[in-house]
PDB file of C-alpha atoms in Angstrom:
ATOM      1  CA  MET A  21       0.000   0.000   0.000  1.00 82.00           C
ATOM      2  CA  VAL A  22       1.248   3.485  -0.851  1.00 93.00           C
ATOM      3  CA  ILE A  23       1.010   5.897   2.082  1.00 95.00           C
ATOM      4  CA  THR A  24       0.347   9.514   1.087  1.00 95.00           C
ATOM      5  CA  LYS A  25       0.084  12.782   2.990  1.00 96.00           C
ATOM      6  CA  GLN A  26      -3.670  12.720   2.365  1.00 96.00           C
ATOM      7  CA  GLY A  27      -3.929   9.195   3.735  1.00 96.00           C
ATOM      8  CA  VAL A  28      -2.133  10.129   6.949  1.00 97.00           C
ATOM      9  CA  ALA A  29      -4.226  13.296   7.320  1.00 97.00           C
ATOM     10  CA  ASP A  30      -7.373  11.210   6.815  1.00 97.00           C
ATOM     11  CA  LYS A  31      -6.335   8.783   9.571  1.00 98.00           C
ATOM     12  CA  ILE A  32      -5.635  11.642  11.981  1.00 97.00           C
ATOM     13  CA  ALA A  33      -9.054  13.110  11.123  1.00 97.00           C
ATOM     14  CA  GLU A  34     -10.728   9.747  11.776  1.00 97.00           C
ATOM     15  CA  TYR A  35      -9.074   9.645  15.179  1.00 97.00           C
ATOM     16  CA  LEU A  36     -10.050  13.229  16.045  1.00 95.00           C
ATOM     17  CA  ARG A  37     -13.675  12.523  15.026  1.00 94.00           C
ATOM     18  CA  HIS A  38     -13.621   9.388  17.220  1.00 95.00           C
ATOM     19  CA  ASP A  39     -14.273   7.191  14.187  1.00 97.00           C
ATOM     20  CA  ILE A  40     -11.272   5.099  15.276  1.00 98.00           C
ATOM     21  CA  CYS A  41      -9.688   4.724  18.694  1.00 96.00           C
ATOM     22  CA  LEU A  42      -6.056   5.381  19.576  1.00 96.00           C
ATOM     23  CA  GLU A  43      -5.216   1.677  19.419  1.00 96.00           C
ATOM     24  CA  GLU A  44      -6.561   1.462  15.858  1.00 97.00           C
ATOM     25  CA  LEU A  45      -4.581   4.537  14.814  1.00 98.00           C
ATOM     26  CA  VAL A  46      -1.392   3.115  16.326  1.00 97.00           C
ATOM     27  CA  ARG A  47      -1.985  -0.289  14.703  1.00 97.00           C
ATOM     28  CA  TRP A  48      -2.491   1.398  11.320  1.00 97.00           C
ATOM     29  CA  ALA A  49       0.723   3.403  11.763  1.00 97.00           C
ATOM     30  CA  GLU A  50       2.711   0.332  12.815  1.00 96.00           C
ATOM     31  CA  ASP A  51       1.423  -1.597   9.801  1.00 96.00           C
ATOM     32  CA  ALA A  52       2.234   1.345   7.522  1.00 96.00           C
ATOM     33  CA  MET A  53       5.794   1.487   8.854  1.00 94.00           C
ATOM     34  CA  ARG A  54       6.273  -2.253   8.339  1.00 94.00           C
ATOM     35  CA  GLU A  55       4.470  -2.843   5.077  1.00 93.00           C
ATOM     36  CA  GLY A  56       3.739   0.520   3.513  1.00 87.00           C
ATOM     37  CA  GLU A  57       5.531   2.375   0.805  1.00 92.00           C
ATOM     38  CA  PHE A  58       5.698   6.137   1.261  1.00 92.00           C
ATOM     39  CA  ALA A  59       4.924   8.424  -1.666  1.00 86.00           C
ATOM     40  CA  ASP A  60       8.329   9.451  -3.049  1.00 84.00           C
ATOM     41  CA  GLN A  61       7.952  13.220  -3.114  1.00 86.00           C
ATOM     42  CA  ASP A  62       6.827  13.431   0.526  1.00 90.00           C
ATOM     43  CA  ALA A  63       8.463  10.323   1.981  1.00 93.00           C
ATOM     44  CA  SER A  64      10.346  12.074   4.775  1.00 93.00           C
ATOM     45  CA  ALA A  65       7.372  14.063   6.121  1.00 95.00           C
ATOM     46  CA  ILE A  66       5.077  11.055   5.792  1.00 96.00           C
ATOM     47  CA  ALA A  67       7.514   8.693   7.512  1.00 95.00           C
ATOM     48  CA  ASP A  68       8.048  11.162  10.382  1.00 96.00           C
ATOM     49  CA  ALA A  69       4.296  11.570  10.930  1.00 97.00           C
ATOM     50  CA  VAL A  70       3.566   7.837  10.723  1.00 97.00           C
ATOM     51  CA  ALA A  71       6.440   7.037  13.088  1.00 96.00           C
ATOM     52  CA  ARG A  72       5.076   9.552  15.613  1.00 96.00           C
ATOM     53  CA  LEU A  73       1.594   8.037  15.371  1.00 97.00           C
ATOM     54  CA  GLY A  74       3.073   4.580  15.864  1.00 96.00           C
ATOM     55  CA  VAL A  75       4.276   5.432  19.369  1.00 95.00           C
ATOM     56  CA  ALA A  76       1.191   7.383  20.457  1.00 96.00           C
ATOM     57  CA  ASP A  77       0.094   4.571  22.765  1.00 93.00           C
ATOM     58  CA  VAL A  78       3.271   4.839  24.847  1.00 91.00           C
ATOM     59  CA  ARG A  79       2.628   6.880  27.989  1.00 86.00           C
ATOM     60  CA  ALA A  80       5.740   9.026  27.504  1.00 86.00           C
ATOM     61  CA  PHE A  81       4.555  10.103  24.047  1.00 89.00           C
ATOM     62  CA  GLY A  82       0.750  10.192  24.044  1.00 90.00           C
ATOM     63  CA  LEU A  83      -1.165  12.122  21.394  1.00 95.00           C
ATOM     64  CA  THR A  84      -2.662  15.503  22.152  1.00 94.00           C
ATOM     65  CA  TRP A  85      -4.751  17.815  19.999  1.00 95.00           C
ATOM     66  CA  GLU A  86      -1.631  19.982  19.624  1.00 95.00           C
ATOM     67  CA  ASP A  87       0.365  16.959  18.445  1.00 96.00           C
ATOM     68  CA  CYS A  88      -2.260  16.265  15.796  1.00 96.00           C
ATOM     69  CA  GLU A  89      -2.240  19.908  14.688  1.00 96.00           C
ATOM     70  CA  GLN A  90       1.548  19.849  14.387  1.00 96.00           C
ATOM     71  CA  LEU A  91       1.553  16.604  12.395  1.00 97.00           C
ATOM     72  CA  LEU A  92      -1.104  17.963  10.067  1.00 97.00           C
ATOM     73  CA  ARG A  93       0.896  21.187   9.551  1.00 97.00           C
ATOM     74  CA  GLN A  94       3.992  19.157   8.680  1.00 96.00           C
ATOM     75  CA  LEU A  95       1.893  17.388   6.057  1.00 96.00           C
ATOM     76  CA  GLY A  96       0.537  20.654   4.658  1.00 96.00           C
ATOM     77  CA  TYR A  97      -2.900  20.591   6.310  1.00 97.00           C
ATOM     78  CA  THR A  98      -4.681  22.496   9.070  1.00 95.00           C
ATOM     79  CA  ALA A  99      -7.281  21.280  11.528  1.00 93.00           C
ATOM     80  CA  ARG A 100     -10.627  23.004  11.849  1.00 91.00           C
ATOM     81  CA  VAL A 101     -13.282  22.401  14.476  1.00 89.00           C
ATOM     82  CA  ASP A 102     -16.999  22.747  13.799  1.00 88.00           C
ATOM     83  CA  ILE A 103     -19.379  22.905  16.749  1.00 91.00           C
ATOM     84  CA  VAL A 104     -22.912  21.707  16.002  1.00 90.00           C
ATOM     85  CA  ALA A 105     -25.975  21.100  18.141  1.00 94.00           C
ATOM     86  CA  ALA A 106     -26.444  17.481  19.115  1.00 85.00           C
TER      87      ALA A 106
END
């Protein structure tokens, strides 16, 4: 599987929307590091972001909103929050 900036941004968005849990995000990142192929033009930024996501379940690292914002910025994206009535 080819891992792109958009793919990583989509996974972070899924996590922030609570569509996937932290364990699922970490598992995806670990699989991507082992088996994925990073898009050539952005390989360094993608690999850095995926590696960071892969250790998010370790207490010393964690994954905060600010971490997600920073990873998205490194990939060329910004996070936006919409508040809606439930």
